[in-house]
Amino acid sequence: MIELEDVEVTAWTSDAGGGDRVVRLLGPVSLRLTERRVAVVGANGSGKSTLARLLNGLVLPSAGHVRVDGLDTAHDGAAVRRRVGFVFTDPDAQIVMPTPVEDVALSLRRTVPDATERTARALDVLARFGLAERAHVPVHSLSGGQRQLLALAAVLATEPAVLVCDEPTTLLDLRWRTRVDALLASLEQQVVVVTHDLDAAARAERVLVVDGGTVVADGPPEAALAHYRALMTGPATGTDAGRAPAHGARA
Ligand SMILES: Nc1ncnc2c1ncn2[C@@H]1O[C@H](COP(=O)(O)OP(=O)(O)OP(=O)(O)O)[C@@H](O)[C@H]1O
Ligand SMILES: [Mg+2]
């Protein structure tokens, strides 16, 4: 289970006059995420990625605690990252090896010590993601959708208990989006997806709406998405978390 307790995230920023000040990017937020399918929606700059990155310790809280199965992201970062896989919007941010098979094998290096077995396992994983034919080609020759599938494959190869995806389908055309959505839907794992695709969000069990650095609606998709649509058709104020000054929050 993922638990956020009185979480705040603050950062230092420079203002126009050259002075530094602390801004609150997120919080205070308290949540327990137990549902298998959770979607996070919100305007650009509202704090969704900050919230997602808290879940595997990529971002640490400035105040409060984030725990995954009781492990605190601030103290047990390595154990948390073994439990929580993170998929970035841009697959190129996480693919590091020259070919798909090498990239998936790299993910398996801790769990499969033998190199031959590791390659065989990597090929199995790629086959599951429809990439068997492309296992040995240069990564740059893959399409954007294939690279997104590869990034997902490399994360899922580590068998994380939880998968957090930050806009995994934003760069994809309809065919690949449908494919990645179907793949995410088929997973046993708990999946937390940040998305601007409201149809995808509607299929989650729970939707969090982030605005101005806090969770302003949280519940079943229909009610939460109605709240979000109303927010987005109203006056454009307070959606950017980075503009909010932090009062009394630790940096
Ligand atoms: N390290 C940082 N220092 C200062 N400001 C930051 C930092 N990281 C994020 N921000 C600001 O915090 C706010 C929230 O950023 P975040 O990336 O969480 O938004 P988002 O909801 O994911 O937006 P998008 O839909 O555009 O991806 C933005 O205003 C961003 O500029
Ligand atoms: Mg984002």
mmCIF file of C-alpha atoms and ligand atoms in Angstrom:
data_model
loop_
_atom_site.group_PDB
_atom_site.id
_atom_site.type_symbol
_atom_site.label_atom_id
_atom_site.label_comp_id
_atom_site.label_asym_id
_atom_site.label_seq_id
_atom_site.Cartn_x
_atom_site.Cartn_y
_atom_site.Cartn_z
ATOM 1 C CA MET A 1 0.000 0.000 0.000
ATOM 2 C CA ILE A 2 1.136 3.545 -0.770
ATOM 3 C CA GLU A 3 0.641 6.075 1.978
ATOM 4 C CA LEU A 4 1.258 9.826 1.936
ATOM 5 C CA GLU A 5 1.082 11.438 5.359
ATOM 6 C CA ASP A 6 0.967 15.259 5.543
ATOM 7 C CA VAL A 7 3.298 15.471 2.557
ATOM 8 C CA GLU A 8 4.649 18.771 1.307
ATOM 9 C CA VAL A 9 7.214 19.372 -1.417
ATOM 10 C CA THR A 10 8.937 22.731 -1.552
ATOM 11 C CA ALA A 11 11.776 24.054 -3.698
ATOM 12 C CA TRP A 12 13.957 27.111 -3.888
ATOM 13 C CA THR A 13 13.355 29.344 -6.857
ATOM 14 C CA SER A 14 14.759 32.689 -8.034
ATOM 15 C CA ASP A 15 12.328 35.554 -8.469
ATOM 16 C CA ALA A 16 12.544 38.348 -11.056
ATOM 17 C CA GLY A 17 14.464 40.599 -8.635
ATOM 18 C CA GLY A 18 17.234 37.993 -8.272
ATOM 19 C CA GLY A 19 16.190 36.938 -4.751
ATOM 20 C CA ASP A 20 15.602 33.335 -3.750
ATOM 21 C CA ARG A 21 12.356 32.189 -2.233
ATOM 22 C CA VAL A 22 10.754 28.919 -1.302
ATOM 23 C CA VAL A 23 7.740 27.776 -3.306
ATOM 24 C CA ARG A 24 5.393 24.964 -2.461
ATOM 25 C CA LEU A 25 5.114 22.523 -5.348
ATOM 26 C CA LEU A 26 2.783 20.114 -3.596
ATOM 27 C CA GLY A 27 0.778 19.651 -0.452
ATOM 28 C CA PRO A 28 -0.196 19.256 2.147
ATOM 29 C CA VAL A 29 -1.428 15.894 0.856
ATOM 30 C CA SER A 30 -2.491 12.821 2.828
ATOM 31 C CA LEU A 31 -3.580 9.747 0.879
ATOM 32 C CA ARG A 32 -3.753 5.966 1.084
ATOM 33 C CA LEU A 33 -3.702 4.312 -2.299
ATOM 34 C CA THR A 34 -4.987 0.755 -2.119
ATOM 35 C CA GLU A 35 -6.832 0.480 -5.456
ATOM 36 C CA ARG A 36 -5.209 -1.502 -8.280
ATOM 37 C CA ARG A 37 -5.886 1.205 -10.861
ATOM 38 C CA VAL A 38 -5.362 4.845 -9.909
ATOM 39 C CA ALA A 39 -5.316 7.757 -12.375
ATOM 40 C CA VAL A 40 -3.958 11.235 -11.685
ATOM 41 C CA VAL A 41 -5.243 14.139 -13.803
ATOM 42 C CA GLY A 42 -4.697 17.892 -13.680
ATOM 43 C CA ALA A 43 -3.594 20.947 -15.625
ATOM 44 C CA ASN A 44 -0.042 21.464 -16.869
ATOM 45 C CA GLY A 45 2.142 22.528 -13.970
ATOM 46 C CA SER A 46 -0.423 21.493 -11.346
ATOM 47 C CA GLY A 47 1.916 19.040 -9.580
ATOM 48 C CA LYS A 48 1.091 15.608 -11.074
ATOM 49 C CA SER A 49 4.664 14.606 -11.891
ATOM 50 C CA THR A 50 5.803 15.816 -8.484
ATOM 51 C CA LEU A 51 3.146 13.589 -6.883
ATOM 52 C CA ALA A 52 4.083 10.617 -9.101
ATOM 53 C CA ARG A 53 7.810 11.006 -8.408
ATOM 54 C CA LEU A 54 7.171 11.013 -4.666
ATOM 55 C CA LEU A 55 5.846 7.461 -4.943
ATOM 56 C CA ASN A 56 9.217 5.882 -5.728
ATOM 57 C CA GLY A 57 11.471 8.396 -4.025
ATOM 58 C CA LEU A 58 12.553 10.271 -7.162
ATOM 59 C CA VAL A 59 11.269 13.304 -5.239
ATOM 60 C CA LEU A 60 11.504 13.317 -1.451
ATOM 61 C CA PRO A 61 8.996 15.159 0.720
ATOM 62 C CA SER A 62 10.157 18.389 2.376
ATOM 63 C CA ALA A 63 7.707 17.574 5.170
ATOM 64 C CA GLY A 64 5.657 14.491 6.021
ATOM 65 C CA HIS A 65 6.222 10.902 4.920
ATOM 66 C CA VAL A 66 5.686 8.699 1.880
ATOM 67 C CA ARG A 67 5.587 4.974 2.619
ATOM 68 C CA VAL A 68 5.283 1.988 0.314
ATOM 69 C CA ASP A 69 4.353 -1.208 2.149
ATOM 70 C CA GLY A 70 5.636 0.493 5.285
ATOM 71 C CA LEU A 71 8.996 1.497 3.745
ATOM 72 C CA ASP A 72 9.729 5.212 4.006
ATOM 73 C CA THR A 73 10.994 6.664 0.700
ATOM 74 C CA ALA A 74 13.352 8.981 2.620
ATOM 75 C CA HIS A 75 15.053 6.165 4.551
ATOM 76 C CA ASP A 76 14.573 3.046 2.450
ATOM 77 C CA GLY A 77 14.960 4.516 -1.032
ATOM 78 C CA ALA A 78 16.638 1.509 -2.647
ATOM 79 C CA ALA A 79 14.037 -0.938 -1.281
ATOM 80 C CA VAL A 80 11.216 1.375 -2.384
ATOM 81 C CA ARG A 81 12.634 1.620 -5.911
ATOM 82 C CA ARG A 82 12.786 -2.184 -6.123
ATOM 83 C CA ARG A 83 9.072 -2.255 -5.296
ATOM 84 C CA VAL A 84 7.941 0.710 -7.371
ATOM 85 C CA GLY A 85 8.802 0.849 -11.080
ATOM 86 C CA PHE A 86 8.638 4.267 -12.734
ATOM 87 C CA VAL A 87 7.978 4.898 -16.426
ATOM 88 C CA PHE A 88 8.734 8.376 -17.779
ATOM 89 C CA THR A 89 6.762 10.174 -20.508
ATOM 90 C CA ASP A 90 9.808 10.190 -22.742
ATOM 91 C CA PRO A 91 11.193 6.653 -23.151
ATOM 92 C CA ASP A 92 14.536 8.094 -24.245
ATOM 93 C CA ALA A 93 14.941 9.355 -20.668
ATOM 94 C CA GLN A 94 15.244 5.779 -19.474
ATOM 95 C CA ILE A 95 16.548 3.615 -22.323
ATOM 96 C CA VAL A 96 20.318 3.482 -21.881
ATOM 97 C CA MET A 97 21.567 0.521 -23.911
ATOM 98 C CA PRO A 98 22.124 0.335 -27.705
ATOM 99 C CA THR A 99 19.655 -2.515 -28.367
ATOM 100 C CA PRO A 100 16.355 -3.611 -26.796
ATOM 101 C CA VAL A 101 17.700 -6.972 -25.618
ATOM 102 C CA GLU A 102 20.630 -5.310 -23.863
ATOM 103 C CA ASP A 103 18.378 -2.722 -22.263
ATOM 104 C CA VAL A 104 16.015 -5.315 -20.784
ATOM 105 C CA ALA A 105 18.989 -7.490 -19.763
ATOM 106 C CA LEU A 106 20.401 -4.510 -17.860
ATOM 107 C CA SER A 107 17.196 -4.371 -15.796
ATOM 108 C CA LEU A 108 17.635 -8.060 -14.982
ATOM 109 C CA ARG A 109 21.266 -7.855 -13.873
ATOM 110 C CA ARG A 110 20.429 -7.988 -10.158
ATOM 111 C CA THR A 111 17.943 -10.835 -10.327
ATOM 112 C CA VAL A 112 19.520 -13.019 -13.055
ATOM 113 C CA PRO A 113 23.292 -13.279 -12.497
ATOM 114 C CA ASP A 114 24.061 -15.624 -15.407
ATOM 115 C CA ALA A 115 24.562 -13.633 -18.637
ATOM 116 C CA THR A 116 23.239 -16.311 -21.021
ATOM 117 C CA GLU A 117 20.130 -16.864 -18.949
ATOM 118 C CA ARG A 118 19.706 -13.096 -18.645
ATOM 119 C CA THR A 119 19.694 -12.673 -22.427
ATOM 120 C CA ALA A 120 17.182 -15.519 -22.798
ATOM 121 C CA ARG A 121 14.926 -13.933 -20.174
ATOM 122 C CA ALA A 122 15.245 -10.516 -21.845
ATOM 123 C CA LEU A 123 14.161 -12.062 -25.164
ATOM 124 C CA ASP A 124 11.128 -13.635 -23.430
ATOM 125 C CA VAL A 125 10.145 -10.272 -21.993
ATOM 126 C CA LEU A 126 10.496 -8.559 -25.377
ATOM 127 C CA ALA A 127 8.349 -11.256 -26.993
ATOM 128 C CA ARG A 128 5.629 -10.551 -24.443
ATOM 129 C CA PHE A 129 5.674 -6.906 -25.523
ATOM 130 C CA GLY A 130 5.559 -7.721 -29.240
ATOM 131 C CA LEU A 131 9.186 -6.681 -29.722
ATOM 132 C CA ALA A 132 10.802 -10.083 -30.414
ATOM 133 C CA GLU A 133 11.581 -9.166 -34.029
ATOM 134 C CA ARG A 134 13.223 -5.931 -32.955
ATOM 135 C CA ALA A 135 15.306 -7.329 -30.080
ATOM 136 C CA HIS A 136 18.711 -6.767 -31.718
ATOM 137 C CA VAL A 137 18.144 -3.631 -33.793
ATOM 138 C CA PRO A 138 19.580 -0.261 -32.732
ATOM 139 C CA VAL A 139 17.188 1.394 -30.283
ATOM 140 C CA HIS A 140 17.099 4.585 -32.372
ATOM 141 C CA SER A 141 15.563 2.638 -35.257
ATOM 142 C CA LEU A 142 12.487 1.783 -33.154
ATOM 143 C CA SER A 143 9.362 3.896 -33.543
ATOM 144 C CA GLY A 144 8.315 6.145 -30.646
ATOM 145 C CA GLY A 145 5.615 3.650 -29.693
ATOM 146 C CA GLN A 146 8.046 0.747 -29.766
ATOM 147 C CA ARG A 147 10.472 2.713 -27.587
ATOM 148 C CA GLN A 148 7.656 3.374 -25.104
ATOM 149 C CA LEU A 149 6.886 -0.358 -25.029
ATOM 150 C CA LEU A 150 10.580 -1.099 -24.528
ATOM 151 C CA ALA A 151 10.784 1.342 -21.609
ATOM 152 C CA LEU A 152 7.749 -0.362 -20.060
ATOM 153 C CA ALA A 153 9.205 -3.822 -20.727
ATOM 154 C CA ALA A 154 12.511 -2.899 -19.087
ATOM 155 C CA VAL A 155 10.722 -1.632 -15.962
ATOM 156 C CA LEU A 156 8.285 -4.559 -15.778
ATOM 157 C CA ALA A 157 11.137 -7.056 -16.216
ATOM 158 C CA THR A 158 12.160 -6.179 -12.670
ATOM 159 C CA GLU A 159 8.690 -7.359 -11.501
ATOM 160 C CA PRO A 160 7.850 -4.299 -9.404
ATOM 161 C CA ALA A 161 4.858 -4.581 -7.050
ATOM 162 C CA VAL A 162 3.679 -1.143 -8.164
ATOM 163 C CA LEU A 163 4.029 0.612 -11.498
ATOM 164 C CA VAL A 164 3.914 4.410 -11.704
ATOM 165 C CA CYS A 165 3.631 5.840 -15.213
ATOM 166 C CA ASP A 166 3.913 9.548 -15.934
ATOM 167 C CA GLU A 167 1.918 10.165 -19.125
ATOM 168 C CA PRO A 168 3.005 6.904 -20.777
ATOM 169 C CA THR A 169 0.859 7.426 -23.864
ATOM 170 C CA THR A 170 1.182 11.167 -24.479
ATOM 171 C CA LEU A 171 3.647 10.734 -27.357
ATOM 172 C CA LEU A 172 1.787 7.842 -28.961
ATOM 173 C CA ASP A 173 -0.616 7.593 -31.865
ATOM 174 C CA LEU A 174 -3.987 5.916 -31.389
ATOM 175 C CA ARG A 175 -2.744 2.438 -32.308
ATOM 176 C CA TRP A 176 0.140 2.467 -29.861
ATOM 177 C CA ARG A 177 -1.866 4.253 -27.181
ATOM 178 C CA THR A 178 -4.494 1.528 -27.368
ATOM 179 C CA ARG A 179 -1.770 -1.099 -27.156
ATOM 180 C CA VAL A 180 -0.041 0.445 -24.144
ATOM 181 C CA ASP A 181 -3.402 1.043 -22.423
ATOM 182 C CA ALA A 182 -4.315 -2.627 -22.973
ATOM 183 C CA LEU A 183 -0.961 -3.727 -21.623
ATOM 184 C CA LEU A 184 -1.305 -1.594 -18.500
ATOM 185 C CA ALA A 185 -4.852 -2.887 -18.014
ATOM 186 C CA SER A 186 -3.633 -6.490 -18.207
ATOM 187 C CA LEU A 187 -1.066 -6.143 -15.416
ATOM 188 C CA GLU A 188 -1.461 -7.829 -12.045
ATOM 189 C CA GLN A 189 0.375 -4.972 -10.369
ATOM 190 C CA GLN A 190 -1.026 -1.847 -8.805
ATOM 191 C CA VAL A 191 -0.740 0.846 -11.492
ATOM 192 C CA VAL A 192 -0.761 4.598 -10.872
ATOM 193 C CA VAL A 193 -0.991 6.542 -14.140
ATOM 194 C CA VAL A 194 -0.652 10.274 -14.669
ATOM 195 C CA THR A 195 -2.608 11.066 -17.799
ATOM 196 C CA HIS A 196 -4.268 13.771 -19.883
ATOM 197 C CA ASP A 197 -6.336 11.021 -21.555
ATOM 198 C CA LEU A 198 -9.643 11.281 -19.741
ATOM 199 C CA ASP A 199 -11.021 8.128 -21.399
ATOM 200 C CA ALA A 200 -8.119 6.191 -19.886
ATOM 201 C CA ALA A 201 -8.658 7.906 -16.523
ATOM 202 C CA ALA A 202 -12.332 6.917 -16.636
ATOM 203 C CA ARG A 203 -11.305 3.235 -16.612
ATOM 204 C CA ALA A 204 -9.415 3.605 -13.297
ATOM 205 C CA GLU A 205 -10.999 2.661 -9.990
ATOM 206 C CA ARG A 206 -9.975 5.943 -8.421
ATOM 207 C CA VAL A 207 -9.080 9.323 -9.890
ATOM 208 C CA LEU A 208 -7.064 12.041 -8.156
ATOM 209 C CA VAL A 209 -7.444 15.579 -9.500
ATOM 210 C CA VAL A 210 -4.418 17.778 -8.804
ATOM 211 C CA ASP A 211 -4.673 21.557 -8.989
ATOM 212 C CA GLY A 212 -2.374 24.261 -7.646
ATOM 213 C CA GLY A 213 -0.201 21.634 -5.956
ATOM 214 C CA THR A 214 -2.890 19.860 -4.020
ATOM 215 C CA VAL A 215 -5.455 17.117 -4.522
ATOM 216 C CA VAL A 216 -8.741 18.940 -5.067
ATOM 217 C CA ALA A 217 -10.903 15.926 -5.929
ATOM 218 C CA ASP A 218 -10.453 12.235 -5.202
ATOM 219 C CA GLY A 219 -12.883 9.436 -5.832
ATOM 220 C CA PRO A 220 -14.648 7.334 -8.444
ATOM 221 C CA PRO A 221 -13.866 8.469 -12.017
ATOM 222 C CA GLU A 222 -17.246 9.950 -12.895
ATOM 223 C CA ALA A 223 -17.383 12.457 -10.026
ATOM 224 C CA ALA A 224 -13.674 13.274 -10.025
ATOM 225 C CA LEU A 225 -13.514 13.813 -13.802
ATOM 226 C CA ALA A 226 -16.644 16.004 -13.687
ATOM 227 C CA HIS A 227 -14.821 18.121 -11.105
ATOM 228 C CA TYR A 228 -11.757 18.319 -13.367
ATOM 229 C CA ARG A 229 -13.794 19.274 -16.431
ATOM 230 C CA ALA A 230 -15.530 22.036 -14.455
ATOM 231 C CA LEU A 231 -12.150 23.261 -13.232
ATOM 232 C CA MET A 232 -10.718 23.384 -16.749
ATOM 233 C CA THR A 233 -13.655 25.283 -18.206
ATOM 234 C CA GLY A 234 -13.604 27.886 -15.402
ATOM 235 C CA PRO A 235 -11.229 30.875 -15.050
ATOM 236 C CA ALA A 236 -7.545 29.894 -15.416
ATOM 237 C CA THR A 237 -6.296 30.626 -11.905
ATOM 238 C CA GLY A 238 -4.292 28.676 -9.371
ATOM 239 C CA THR A 239 -3.459 25.691 -11.537
ATOM 240 C CA ASP A 240 0.312 26.098 -11.366
ATOM 241 C CA ALA A 241 1.797 24.662 -8.197
ATOM 242 C CA GLY A 242 5.129 26.414 -8.774
ATOM 243 C CA ARG A 243 3.581 29.858 -8.295
ATOM 244 C CA ALA A 244 2.334 29.232 -4.769
ATOM 245 C CA PRO A 245 4.555 30.699 -2.034
ATOM 246 C CA ALA A 246 5.248 28.287 0.807
ATOM 247 C CA HIS A 247 4.385 29.675 4.218
ATOM 248 C CA GLY A 248 6.147 28.004 7.085
ATOM 249 C CA ALA A 249 7.171 24.988 5.018
ATOM 250 C CA ARG A 250 10.668 23.543 5.221
ATOM 251 C CA ALA A 251 12.776 23.693 2.064
HETATM 252 N N1 LIG B 1 12.724 21.516 -8.776
HETATM 253 C C1 LIG B 1 11.809 22.457 -8.993
HETATM 254 N N2 LIG B 1 12.041 23.746 -8.642
HETATM 255 C C2 LIG B 1 11.124 24.694 -8.840
HETATM 256 N N3 LIG B 1 9.928 24.465 -9.409
HETATM 257 C C3 LIG B 1 9.646 23.213 -9.794
HETATM 258 C C4 LIG B 1 10.572 22.149 -9.615
HETATM 259 N N4 LIG B 1 10.000 21.006 -10.081
HETATM 260 C C5 LIG B 1 8.775 21.353 -10.525
HETATM 261 N N5 LIG B 1 8.572 22.689 -10.360
HETATM 262 C C6 LIG B 1 7.332 23.425 -10.677
HETATM 263 O O1 LIG B 1 6.297 22.792 -9.930
HETATM 264 C C7 LIG B 1 5.095 22.829 -10.677
HETATM 265 C C8 LIG B 1 4.530 21.437 -10.811
HETATM 266 O O2 LIG B 1 5.367 20.681 -11.678
HETATM 267 P P1 LIG B 1 4.972 19.234 -12.165
HETATM 268 O O3 LIG B 1 6.051 18.785 -13.089
HETATM 269 O O4 LIG B 1 4.669 18.377 -11.001
HETATM 270 O O5 LIG B 1 3.631 19.532 -12.977
HETATM 271 P P2 LIG B 1 2.717 18.563 -13.860
HETATM 272 O O6 LIG B 1 1.347 18.602 -13.280
HETATM 273 O O7 LIG B 1 3.364 17.240 -13.989
HETATM 274 O O8 LIG B 1 2.672 19.303 -15.273
HETATM 275 P P3 LIG B 1 2.626 18.718 -16.799
HETATM 276 O O9 LIG B 1 1.204 18.315 -17.083
HETATM 277 O O10 LIG B 1 3.031 19.904 -17.605
HETATM 278 O O11 LIG B 1 3.608 17.591 -16.881
HETATM 279 C C9 LIG B 1 5.433 23.530 -12.005
HETATM 280 O O12 LIG B 1 5.112 24.889 -11.882
HETATM 281 C C10 LIG B 1 6.928 23.341 -12.113
HETATM 282 O O13 LIG B 1 7.510 24.370 -12.876
HETATM 283 MG MG MG B 2 4.213 16.211 -15.594
#
